[in-house]
Amino acid sequence: AEGVDEGGVNEDEFTFKVEIVKQAISNLPKGYQTVVNLFLIEGISQEEIGRILGIKHSTVRTQYFKAKLAILKEIQKINGYER
């Protein structure tokens, strides 16, 4: 089928879902965005993120937790309109 890769993944649907997550991340406060990007995208440990940003590890953990909840909430909100 057109738009489906060799693994059976619909590229349009995948791209749509990635865009939802990117939009949800862009709606976060800047500090949360930074933590999410460094942890999830760059693969940097929370301890190292704390050192890089000059904040406590507990602050990184809290910001990541709150960011994750906000992202999930945004995804759930948008899921009602999912293709």
mmCIF file of C-alpha atoms in Angstrom:
data_model
loop_
_atom_site.group_PDB
_atom_site.id
_atom_site.type_symbol
_atom_site.label_atom_id
_atom_site.label_comp_id
_atom_site.label_asym_id
_atom_site.label_seq_id
_atom_site.Cartn_x
_atom_site.Cartn_y
_atom_site.Cartn_z
ATOM 1 C CA ALA A 1 0.000 0.000 0.000
ATOM 2 C CA GLU A 2 1.123 3.515 -0.720
ATOM 3 C CA GLY A 3 2.574 5.440 2.217
ATOM 4 C CA VAL A 4 3.368 2.243 4.147
ATOM 5 C CA ASP A 5 7.010 1.307 4.710
ATOM 6 C CA GLU A 6 8.521 -2.178 4.627
ATOM 7 C CA GLY A 7 7.736 -2.559 8.347
ATOM 8 C CA GLY A 8 4.038 -1.955 7.729
ATOM 9 C CA VAL A 9 4.076 1.530 9.276
ATOM 10 C CA ASN A 10 1.832 4.144 7.707
ATOM 11 C CA GLU A 11 4.193 7.091 7.209
ATOM 12 C CA ASP A 12 1.438 9.730 7.256
ATOM 13 C CA GLU A 13 0.025 8.405 10.534
ATOM 14 C CA PHE A 14 3.506 8.210 12.073
ATOM 15 C CA THR A 15 4.328 11.766 10.970
ATOM 16 C CA PHE A 16 0.985 12.979 12.354
ATOM 17 C CA LYS A 17 1.737 11.408 15.751
ATOM 18 C CA VAL A 18 5.269 12.825 15.825
ATOM 19 C CA GLU A 19 3.841 16.277 15.073
ATOM 20 C CA ILE A 20 1.399 15.938 17.991
ATOM 21 C CA VAL A 21 4.274 15.184 20.353
ATOM 22 C CA LYS A 22 6.391 18.028 18.930
ATOM 23 C CA GLN A 23 3.459 20.424 19.350
ATOM 24 C CA ALA A 24 2.896 19.248 22.919
ATOM 25 C CA ILE A 25 6.591 19.792 23.728
ATOM 26 C CA SER A 26 6.535 23.260 22.145
ATOM 27 C CA ASN A 27 3.659 24.217 24.481
ATOM 28 C CA LEU A 28 5.754 23.458 27.572
ATOM 29 C CA PRO A 29 7.596 26.142 29.546
ATOM 30 C CA LYS A 30 11.130 26.636 28.131
ATOM 31 C CA GLY A 31 12.836 24.937 31.096
ATOM 32 C CA TYR A 32 10.660 21.845 30.687
ATOM 33 C CA GLN A 33 11.336 21.797 26.938
ATOM 34 C CA THR A 34 15.062 21.845 27.607
ATOM 35 C CA VAL A 35 14.871 18.977 30.096
ATOM 36 C CA VAL A 36 12.672 16.875 27.775
ATOM 37 C CA ASN A 37 14.922 17.476 24.770
ATOM 38 C CA LEU A 38 18.140 16.734 26.654
ATOM 39 C CA PHE A 39 16.719 13.619 28.323
ATOM 40 C CA LEU A 40 14.528 12.056 25.623
ATOM 41 C CA ILE A 41 16.147 13.270 22.415
ATOM 42 C CA GLU A 42 19.805 13.667 23.393
ATOM 43 C CA GLY A 43 19.826 10.753 25.862
ATOM 44 C CA ILE A 44 21.592 12.715 28.599
ATOM 45 C CA SER A 45 21.079 11.455 32.158
ATOM 46 C CA GLN A 46 19.008 13.541 34.551
ATOM 47 C CA GLU A 47 22.043 13.940 36.813
ATOM 48 C CA GLU A 48 24.105 15.319 33.921
ATOM 49 C CA ILE A 49 21.255 17.618 32.842
ATOM 50 C CA GLY A 50 21.294 19.060 36.355
ATOM 51 C CA ARG A 51 25.025 19.741 36.067
ATOM 52 C CA ILE A 52 24.653 21.248 32.581
ATOM 53 C CA LEU A 53 21.799 23.551 33.626
ATOM 54 C CA GLY A 54 23.162 24.293 37.097
ATOM 55 C CA ILE A 55 20.048 22.952 38.836
ATOM 56 C CA LYS A 56 19.453 20.158 41.336
ATOM 57 C CA HIS A 57 18.801 16.635 40.102
ATOM 58 C CA SER A 58 15.503 16.719 42.006
ATOM 59 C CA THR A 59 14.481 19.800 39.996
ATOM 60 C CA VAL A 60 15.280 18.002 36.737
ATOM 61 C CA ARG A 61 13.223 15.001 37.910
ATOM 62 C CA THR A 62 10.282 17.231 38.859
ATOM 63 C CA GLN A 63 10.394 19.197 35.601
ATOM 64 C CA TYR A 64 10.567 15.987 33.562
ATOM 65 C CA PHE A 65 7.650 14.459 35.486
ATOM 66 C CA LYS A 66 5.487 17.572 35.034
ATOM 67 C CA ALA A 67 6.479 17.849 31.370
ATOM 68 C CA LYS A 68 5.574 14.206 30.765
ATOM 69 C CA LEU A 69 2.139 14.709 32.338
ATOM 70 C CA ALA A 70 1.541 17.835 30.242
ATOM 71 C CA ILE A 71 2.607 16.054 27.042
ATOM 72 C CA LEU A 72 0.337 13.089 27.762
ATOM 73 C CA LYS A 73 -2.577 15.421 28.548
ATOM 74 C CA GLU A 74 -2.051 17.273 25.262
ATOM 75 C CA ILE A 75 -1.884 14.003 23.330
ATOM 76 C CA GLN A 76 -5.090 12.752 24.966
ATOM 77 C CA LYS A 77 -6.815 16.037 24.113
ATOM 78 C CA ILE A 78 -5.744 15.814 20.483
ATOM 79 C CA ASN A 79 -6.456 12.062 20.227
ATOM 80 C CA GLY A 80 -10.163 12.842 19.968
ATOM 81 C CA TYR A 81 -9.328 14.323 16.581
ATOM 82 C CA GLU A 82 -6.830 11.680 15.528
ATOM 83 C CA ARG A 83 -7.187 10.298 12.024
#
